[in-house]
XYZ file of C-alpha atoms in Angstrom:
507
model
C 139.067 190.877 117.441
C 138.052 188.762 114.751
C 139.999 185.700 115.921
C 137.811 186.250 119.104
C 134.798 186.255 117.004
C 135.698 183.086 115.411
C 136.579 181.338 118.615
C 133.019 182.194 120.382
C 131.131 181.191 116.681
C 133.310 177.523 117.090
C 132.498 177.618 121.286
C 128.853 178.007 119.950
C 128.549 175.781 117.584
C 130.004 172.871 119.738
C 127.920 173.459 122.657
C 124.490 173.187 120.449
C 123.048 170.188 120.181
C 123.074 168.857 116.793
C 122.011 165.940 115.251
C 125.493 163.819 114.912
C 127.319 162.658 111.865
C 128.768 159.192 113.347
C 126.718 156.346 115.014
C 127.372 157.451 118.282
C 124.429 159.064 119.664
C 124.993 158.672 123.487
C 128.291 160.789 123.045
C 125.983 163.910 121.697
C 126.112 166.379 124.859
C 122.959 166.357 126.868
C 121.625 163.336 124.792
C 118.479 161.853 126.948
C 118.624 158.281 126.456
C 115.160 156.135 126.846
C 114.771 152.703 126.864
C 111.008 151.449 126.736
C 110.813 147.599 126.661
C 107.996 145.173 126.543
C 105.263 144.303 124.496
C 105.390 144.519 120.313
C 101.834 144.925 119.335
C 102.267 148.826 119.919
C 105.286 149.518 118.040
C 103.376 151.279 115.274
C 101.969 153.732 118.091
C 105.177 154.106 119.345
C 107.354 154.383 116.564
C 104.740 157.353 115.001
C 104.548 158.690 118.315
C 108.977 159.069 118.774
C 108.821 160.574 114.789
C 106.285 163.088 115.532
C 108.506 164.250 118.952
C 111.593 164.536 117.129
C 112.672 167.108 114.437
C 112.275 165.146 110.567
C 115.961 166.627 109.694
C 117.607 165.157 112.768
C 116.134 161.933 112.874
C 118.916 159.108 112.635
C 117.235 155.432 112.752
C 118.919 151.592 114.012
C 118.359 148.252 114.613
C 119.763 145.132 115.894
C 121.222 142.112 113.593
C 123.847 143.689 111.376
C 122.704 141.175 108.527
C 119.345 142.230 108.774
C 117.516 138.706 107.728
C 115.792 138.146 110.763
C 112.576 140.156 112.419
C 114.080 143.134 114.420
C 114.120 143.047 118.175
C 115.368 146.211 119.372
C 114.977 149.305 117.278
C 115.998 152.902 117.966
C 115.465 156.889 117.035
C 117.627 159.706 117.897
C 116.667 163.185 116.982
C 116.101 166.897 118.484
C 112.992 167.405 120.079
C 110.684 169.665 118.566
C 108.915 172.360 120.400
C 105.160 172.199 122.443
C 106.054 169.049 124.238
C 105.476 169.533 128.151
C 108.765 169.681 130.199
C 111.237 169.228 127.188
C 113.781 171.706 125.935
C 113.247 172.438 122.009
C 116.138 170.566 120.418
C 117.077 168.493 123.343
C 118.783 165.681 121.861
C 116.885 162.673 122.514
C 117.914 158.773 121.750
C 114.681 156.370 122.235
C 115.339 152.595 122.051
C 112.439 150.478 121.961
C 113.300 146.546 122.901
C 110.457 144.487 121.756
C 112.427 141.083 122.569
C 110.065 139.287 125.361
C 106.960 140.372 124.984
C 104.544 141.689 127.306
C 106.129 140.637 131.218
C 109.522 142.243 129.911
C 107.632 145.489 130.145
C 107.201 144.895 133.464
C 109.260 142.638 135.777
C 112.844 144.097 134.252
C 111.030 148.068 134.914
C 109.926 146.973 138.460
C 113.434 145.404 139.604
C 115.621 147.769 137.254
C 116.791 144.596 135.997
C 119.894 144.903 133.800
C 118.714 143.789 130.476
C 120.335 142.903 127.150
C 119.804 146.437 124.962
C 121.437 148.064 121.757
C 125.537 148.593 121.603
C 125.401 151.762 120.048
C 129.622 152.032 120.350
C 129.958 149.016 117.697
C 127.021 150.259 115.110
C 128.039 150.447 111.622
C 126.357 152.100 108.062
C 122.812 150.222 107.368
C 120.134 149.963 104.623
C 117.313 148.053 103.837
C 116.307 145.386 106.261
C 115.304 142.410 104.937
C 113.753 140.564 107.893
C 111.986 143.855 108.348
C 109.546 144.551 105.191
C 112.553 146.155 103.462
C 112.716 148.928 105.746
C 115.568 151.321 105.193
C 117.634 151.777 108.561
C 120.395 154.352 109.022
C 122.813 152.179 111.544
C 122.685 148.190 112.243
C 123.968 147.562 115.744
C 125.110 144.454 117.526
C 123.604 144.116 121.704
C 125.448 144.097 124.444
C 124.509 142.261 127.953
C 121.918 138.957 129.112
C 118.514 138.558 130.239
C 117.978 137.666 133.715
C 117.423 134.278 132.433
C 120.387 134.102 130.720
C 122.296 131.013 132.528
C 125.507 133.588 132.471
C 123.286 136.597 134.176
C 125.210 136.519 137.055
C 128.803 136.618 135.630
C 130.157 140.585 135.364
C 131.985 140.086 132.077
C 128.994 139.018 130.504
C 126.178 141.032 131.906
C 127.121 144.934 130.790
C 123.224 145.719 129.790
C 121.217 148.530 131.224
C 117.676 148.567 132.646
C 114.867 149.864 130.970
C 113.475 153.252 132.017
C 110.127 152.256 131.169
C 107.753 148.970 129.878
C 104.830 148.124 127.730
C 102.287 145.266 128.707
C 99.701 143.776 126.478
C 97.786 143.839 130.123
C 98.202 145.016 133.311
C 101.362 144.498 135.487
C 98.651 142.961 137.946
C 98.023 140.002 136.047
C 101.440 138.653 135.916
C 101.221 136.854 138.755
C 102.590 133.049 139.890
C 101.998 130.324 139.105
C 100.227 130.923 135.613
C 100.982 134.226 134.322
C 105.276 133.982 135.274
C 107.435 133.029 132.673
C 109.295 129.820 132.968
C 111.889 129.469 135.839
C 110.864 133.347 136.897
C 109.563 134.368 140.073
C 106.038 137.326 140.513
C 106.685 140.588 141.663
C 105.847 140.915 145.623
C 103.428 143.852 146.390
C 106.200 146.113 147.442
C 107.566 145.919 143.690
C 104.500 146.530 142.124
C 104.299 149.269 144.341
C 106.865 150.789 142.979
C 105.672 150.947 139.487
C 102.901 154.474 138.586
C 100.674 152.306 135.622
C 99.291 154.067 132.732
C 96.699 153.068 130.261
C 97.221 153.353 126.848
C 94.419 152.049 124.535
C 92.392 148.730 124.181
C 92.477 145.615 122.130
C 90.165 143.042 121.234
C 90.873 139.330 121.711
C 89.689 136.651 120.058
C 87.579 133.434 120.169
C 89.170 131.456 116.870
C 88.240 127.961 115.310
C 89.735 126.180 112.942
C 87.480 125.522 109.695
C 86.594 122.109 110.605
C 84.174 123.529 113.368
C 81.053 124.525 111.308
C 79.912 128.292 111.565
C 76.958 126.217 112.896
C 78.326 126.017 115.835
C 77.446 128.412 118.518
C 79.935 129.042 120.900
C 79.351 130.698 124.414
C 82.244 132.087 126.945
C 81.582 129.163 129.277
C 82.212 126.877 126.047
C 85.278 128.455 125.108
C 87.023 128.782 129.248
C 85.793 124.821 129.547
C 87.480 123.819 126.624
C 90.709 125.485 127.686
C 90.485 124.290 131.241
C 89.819 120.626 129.709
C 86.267 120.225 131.387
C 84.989 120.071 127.514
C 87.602 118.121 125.923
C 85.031 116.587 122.941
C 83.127 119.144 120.699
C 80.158 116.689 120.580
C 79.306 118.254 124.032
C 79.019 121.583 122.584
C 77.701 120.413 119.353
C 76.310 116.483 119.175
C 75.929 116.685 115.595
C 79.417 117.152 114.190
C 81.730 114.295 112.932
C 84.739 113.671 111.955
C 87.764 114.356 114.443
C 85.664 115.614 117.579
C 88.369 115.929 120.037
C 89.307 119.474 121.304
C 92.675 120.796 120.419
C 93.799 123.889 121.973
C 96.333 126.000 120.874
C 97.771 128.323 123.488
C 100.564 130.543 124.514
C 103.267 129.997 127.178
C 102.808 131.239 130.529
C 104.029 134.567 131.398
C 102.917 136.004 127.519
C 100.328 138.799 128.072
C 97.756 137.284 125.476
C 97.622 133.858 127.493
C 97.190 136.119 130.484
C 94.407 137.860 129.244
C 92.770 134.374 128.135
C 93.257 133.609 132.150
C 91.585 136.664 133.236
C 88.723 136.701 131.174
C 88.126 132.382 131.218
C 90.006 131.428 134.074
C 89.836 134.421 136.559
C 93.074 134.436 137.175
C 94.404 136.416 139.019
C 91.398 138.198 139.973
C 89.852 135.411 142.388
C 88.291 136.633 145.921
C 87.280 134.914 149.255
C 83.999 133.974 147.375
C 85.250 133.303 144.015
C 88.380 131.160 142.859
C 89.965 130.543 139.855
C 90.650 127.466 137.334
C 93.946 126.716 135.940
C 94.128 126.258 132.056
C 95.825 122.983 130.607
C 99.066 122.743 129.235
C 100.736 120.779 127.386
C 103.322 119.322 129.680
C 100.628 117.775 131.747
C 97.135 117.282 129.762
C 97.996 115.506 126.597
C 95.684 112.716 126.294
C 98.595 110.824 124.655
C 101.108 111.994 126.479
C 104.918 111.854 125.092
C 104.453 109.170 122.487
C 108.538 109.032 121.758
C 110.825 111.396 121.273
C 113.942 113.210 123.470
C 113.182 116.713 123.467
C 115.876 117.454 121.445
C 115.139 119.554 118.069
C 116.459 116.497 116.092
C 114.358 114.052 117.993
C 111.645 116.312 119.404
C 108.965 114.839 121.963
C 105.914 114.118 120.097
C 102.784 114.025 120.681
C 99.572 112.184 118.988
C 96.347 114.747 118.698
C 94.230 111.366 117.702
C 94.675 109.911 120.860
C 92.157 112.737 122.514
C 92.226 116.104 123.822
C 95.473 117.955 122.783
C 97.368 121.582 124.047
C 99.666 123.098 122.393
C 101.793 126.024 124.038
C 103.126 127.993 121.601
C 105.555 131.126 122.303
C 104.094 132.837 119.822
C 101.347 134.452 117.904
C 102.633 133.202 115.025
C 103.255 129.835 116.582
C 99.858 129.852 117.212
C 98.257 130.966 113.568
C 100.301 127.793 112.751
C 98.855 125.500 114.597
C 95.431 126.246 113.835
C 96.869 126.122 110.312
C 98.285 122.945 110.705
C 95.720 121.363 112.966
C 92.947 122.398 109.920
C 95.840 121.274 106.800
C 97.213 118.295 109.095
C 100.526 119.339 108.633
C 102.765 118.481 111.557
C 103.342 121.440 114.257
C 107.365 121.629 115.201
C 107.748 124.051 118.090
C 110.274 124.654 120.934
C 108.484 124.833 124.679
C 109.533 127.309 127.122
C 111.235 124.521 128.747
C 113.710 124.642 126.457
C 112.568 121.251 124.594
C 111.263 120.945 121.345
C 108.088 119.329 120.506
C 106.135 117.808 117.335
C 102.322 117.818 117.153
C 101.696 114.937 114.310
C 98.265 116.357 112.833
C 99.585 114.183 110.002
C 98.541 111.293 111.978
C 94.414 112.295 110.594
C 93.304 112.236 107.442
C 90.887 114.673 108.511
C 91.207 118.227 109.635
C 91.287 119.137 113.440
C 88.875 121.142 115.274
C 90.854 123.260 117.452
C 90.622 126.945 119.239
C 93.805 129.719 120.090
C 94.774 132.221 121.948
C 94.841 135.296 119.803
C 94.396 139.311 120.050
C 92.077 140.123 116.853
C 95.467 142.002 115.648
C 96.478 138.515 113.974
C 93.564 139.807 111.120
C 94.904 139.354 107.740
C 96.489 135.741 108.951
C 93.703 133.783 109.186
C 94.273 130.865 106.892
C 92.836 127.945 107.475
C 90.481 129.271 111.090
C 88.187 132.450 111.357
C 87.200 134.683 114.246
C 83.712 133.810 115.762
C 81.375 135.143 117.360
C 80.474 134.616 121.577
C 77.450 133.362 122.496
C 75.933 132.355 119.020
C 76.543 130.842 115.925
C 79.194 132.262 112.969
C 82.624 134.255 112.444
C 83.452 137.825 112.323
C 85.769 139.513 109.808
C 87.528 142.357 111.559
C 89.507 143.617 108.100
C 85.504 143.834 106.725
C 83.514 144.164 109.911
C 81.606 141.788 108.905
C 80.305 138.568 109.891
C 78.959 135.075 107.836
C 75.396 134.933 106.649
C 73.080 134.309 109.209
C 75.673 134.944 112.063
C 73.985 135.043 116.110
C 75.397 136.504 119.634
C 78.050 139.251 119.752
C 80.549 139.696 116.952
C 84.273 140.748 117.968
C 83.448 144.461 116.285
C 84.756 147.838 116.179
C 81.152 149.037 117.022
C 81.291 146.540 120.148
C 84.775 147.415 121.445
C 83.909 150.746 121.821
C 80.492 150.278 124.163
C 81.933 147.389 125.766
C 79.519 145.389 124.698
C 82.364 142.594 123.628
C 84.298 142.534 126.773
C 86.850 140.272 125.682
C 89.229 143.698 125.609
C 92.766 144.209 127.414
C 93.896 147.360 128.265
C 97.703 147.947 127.143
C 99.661 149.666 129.744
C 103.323 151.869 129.958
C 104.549 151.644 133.556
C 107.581 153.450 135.160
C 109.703 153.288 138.488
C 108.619 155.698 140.775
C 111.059 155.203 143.761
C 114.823 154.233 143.366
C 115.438 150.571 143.030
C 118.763 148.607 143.795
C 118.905 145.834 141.412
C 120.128 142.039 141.617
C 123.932 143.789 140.057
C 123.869 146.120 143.466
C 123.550 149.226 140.996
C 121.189 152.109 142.587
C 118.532 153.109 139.743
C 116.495 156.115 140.320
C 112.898 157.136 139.178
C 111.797 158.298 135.542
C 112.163 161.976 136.469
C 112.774 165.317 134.386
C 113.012 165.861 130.994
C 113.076 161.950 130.380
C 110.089 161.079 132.120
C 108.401 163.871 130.234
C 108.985 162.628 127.471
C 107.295 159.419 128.106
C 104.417 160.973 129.663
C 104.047 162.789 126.553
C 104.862 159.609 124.664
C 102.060 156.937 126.856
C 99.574 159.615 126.019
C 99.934 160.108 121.894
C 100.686 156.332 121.499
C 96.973 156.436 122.530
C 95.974 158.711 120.841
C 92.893 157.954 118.643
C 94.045 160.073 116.036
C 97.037 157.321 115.591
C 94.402 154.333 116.165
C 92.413 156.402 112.475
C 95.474 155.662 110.654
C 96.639 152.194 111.819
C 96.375 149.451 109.671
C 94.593 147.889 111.863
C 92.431 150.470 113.219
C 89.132 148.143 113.449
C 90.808 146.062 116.688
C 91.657 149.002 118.576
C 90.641 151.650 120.488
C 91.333 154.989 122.348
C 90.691 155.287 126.546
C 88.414 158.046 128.107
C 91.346 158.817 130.720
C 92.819 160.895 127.805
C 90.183 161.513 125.467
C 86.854 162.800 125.071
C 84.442 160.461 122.590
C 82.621 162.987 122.168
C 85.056 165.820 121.444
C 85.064 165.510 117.342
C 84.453 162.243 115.108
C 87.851 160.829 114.557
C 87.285 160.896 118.711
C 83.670 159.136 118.355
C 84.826 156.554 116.167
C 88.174 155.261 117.919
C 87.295 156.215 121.377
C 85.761 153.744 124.184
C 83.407 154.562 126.116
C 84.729 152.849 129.556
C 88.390 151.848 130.922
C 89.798 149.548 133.671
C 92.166 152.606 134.458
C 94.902 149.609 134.136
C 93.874 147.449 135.940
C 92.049 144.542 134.534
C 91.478 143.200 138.494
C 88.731 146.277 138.492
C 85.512 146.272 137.113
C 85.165 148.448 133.708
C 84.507 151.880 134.450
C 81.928 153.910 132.632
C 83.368 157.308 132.139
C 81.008 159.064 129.625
């Protein structure tokens, strides 16, 4: 009798789900494994969001790069989930991986095809610790990855390509946006309608972009949206037609992102109206820096030795950078004239000689007002007036005009210069390039993203962030009226993702 008693205690015990003592969560039984990939600027949401889902106790934490010296691009969390979350089991064991390696489009196109994708080898992990490429944070397990990218040259060949798709994505912007030829990455192909069609889009929150100059331009100098579009289309390419009085070097330089990254996309939507032209109303393709150079390739063989260069003092100058940091430094450079080393997403490399001046540059970026804290060398200004806006502050410069990039703005929609970030799933089965069958988000994984989309919006989170003043909560989920953590992070209309529709006044 009591060796029966013992056997049913050990039957027990096995058949619980536990959080495991070996770095091999996807062998825990009933383990739900997620994979959300795309865009990095909410990992903060989403990372609080997974922690406050799972048990504290259970919680096991990894990473890629087993050295860990370089930035992280695909994290992890396995735990048991705790109790009150919609259509999840108390203490189901759950293992979210979050692949930020991409950006933006990889939250969509991979979701929409079920593309296999490169992802965390969780069978090869071993002990970890602090990561240095990381802020020093302490991680449980380093892991190496297994499988390509679909534009991996060696996608096609079986050995190689073991990844798995992602169950869901993140975009900086809606799905709709990423469309040919301006908003595709390089050598990739748009989704057709039927593929979008197969994605159910959900808003998450909103985030200010940003109209940035470099020093050199004098908080004088009022800038309107028509100014700032030109000037990355090249119909302005001298600042003496915004502004005849300044000196110095006059000649625009424009530091951009690479097609097919969500920030330049939002920069086409809102300048360019792309992709969001009618029968009645086109749109204008920006410059790049392949093509619109007024110098051209000076010398140079593409090679990161002997990169192509190019000379900013023969005239109007792009940069595409791949990114946000890439671009900080090049409004850094272009104000310090320090040359600008970057590789294109051609695969080349290529050398901006700012040296070439012995005066700073007066140049504008693509940026989301999340790059706060980095300005060095360029400020956020103001549209349509004179001066620049300090989102860590909320404040602007003395004497500052037209509509400052604020908190206070974001949330009336009175700056409208605001994407809406997005989490999109598959909602019909999908047979991918590899011939594998992939079936919808469904059950107790695709409530917990539901659960997930909505609290990595939730302006509770947004009251904590660090960098709480550039974003804001959507009225799909939450009422601004409801308490004030709600009337202070809350907006007060949506695109109900999709930035193609006109802003929506819910309260």
């Amino acid at each position: 009798m009591k060796l029966k008693l013992i056997t049913l205690a050990v039957a027990a015990t096995l058949a619980a789900p536990s959080a495991f003592a070996t770095p091999t969560p996807e062998a825990v039984p009933g383990v739900q494994k997620i994979i959300l990939s795309g865009a990095t600027a909410p990992d903060g949401f989403v990372e609080s969001a997974v922690k406050e889902m799972l048990d504290p106790a259970s919680i096991k934490t990894y990473r890629d790069n087993a050295h860990a010296t370089l930035a992280f691009q695909h994290r992890a969390w396995y735990g048991l989930a705790k109790a009150g979350i919609p259509g999840v089991t108390a203490g189901t064991p759950i293992l979210f991986v979050k692949r930020s390696k991409g950006g933006s489009v990889w939250g969509v196109d991979p979701v929409a095809r079920a593309s296999r994708i490169e992802s965390l080898d969780f069978s090869a992990c071993a002990a970890g610790g602090a990561a240095a490429g990381d802020s020093g944070k302490v991680y449980d397990y380093f892991c190496p990855t297994k499988g390509l990218d679909p534009d991996s040259p060696n996608f096609n060949n079986p050995a190689l390509n073991n990844g798995v798709p992602s169950d869901f994505g993140v975009s900086d912007v809606s799905p709709v946006l990423f469309k040919a030829p301006l908003n595709v990455e390089f050598g990739q192909t748009q989704l057709s309608a039927a593929e979008v069609a197969k994605l159910t889009i959900k808003p998450v929150n909103t985030l200010i972009m940003g109209l940035v100059a470099t020093n050199d331009v004098p908080l004088s100098t009022a800038i309107t949206r028509a100014d700032y579009g030109n000037m990355l289309m090249g119909n302005i390419q001298d600042w003496t037609q915004i502004d005849a009085s300044l000196g110095g070097n006059t000649q625009v330089v424009a530091c951009r992102r690479v097609n097919g990254s969500g920030t330049q996309a939002s920069y086409n939507w809102f300048f360019n109206n792309f992709p969001c032209e009618s029968a009645f109303s086109g749109s204008k393709v920006p410059t790049s820096m392949y093509t619109d150079n007024a110098s051209g390739i000076v010398s140079g063989s593409g090679t990161e030795a002997d990169p192509f260069v190019i000379d900013p003092m023969q005239g109007y100058t792009v940069v595409n950078n791949s990114t946000s940091g890439d671009v900080r430094n090049c409004l850094k450079n272009a104000q310090n004239r320090i040359d600008h080393k970057i590789k294109g997403d051609d695969g080349k490399w290529y050398l901006t000689k700012f040296s070439n001046s012995g005066s700073p540059f007066k140049a504008i970026g693509v940026l989301s007002a999340d790059s706060y804290g980095s300005e060095s060398g360029w400020t956020y200004r103001n549209i349509y007036g004179a001066g620049s806006f300090a989102p860590a502050t909320q404040t602007a410069s003395a004497g500052a005009t037209g509509i400052a990039p604020s908190k206070a703005n974001l949330l009336t929609g009175a700056w409208d210069f605001a994407v809406e970030l997005t989490m999109q799933y598959r909602n019909a089965n999908v047979t991918n390039p590899q011939g594998d069958v992939i079936t919808p988000l469904a059950g107790t994984k695709k409530a917990f993203a539901d659960e997930l989309i909505k609290r990595s919006g939730d302006p509770a989170k947004i009251a904590l962030n660090s960098k709480k003043e550039v974003y804001a909560a959507l009225p799909d989920y939450y009422d601004p009226f409801a308490n004030p953590t709600n009337t202070a992070h809350v907006a007060l209309g949506s695109h109900q993702g999709n930035m193609c529709q006109p802003m929506v006044r819910k309260y």
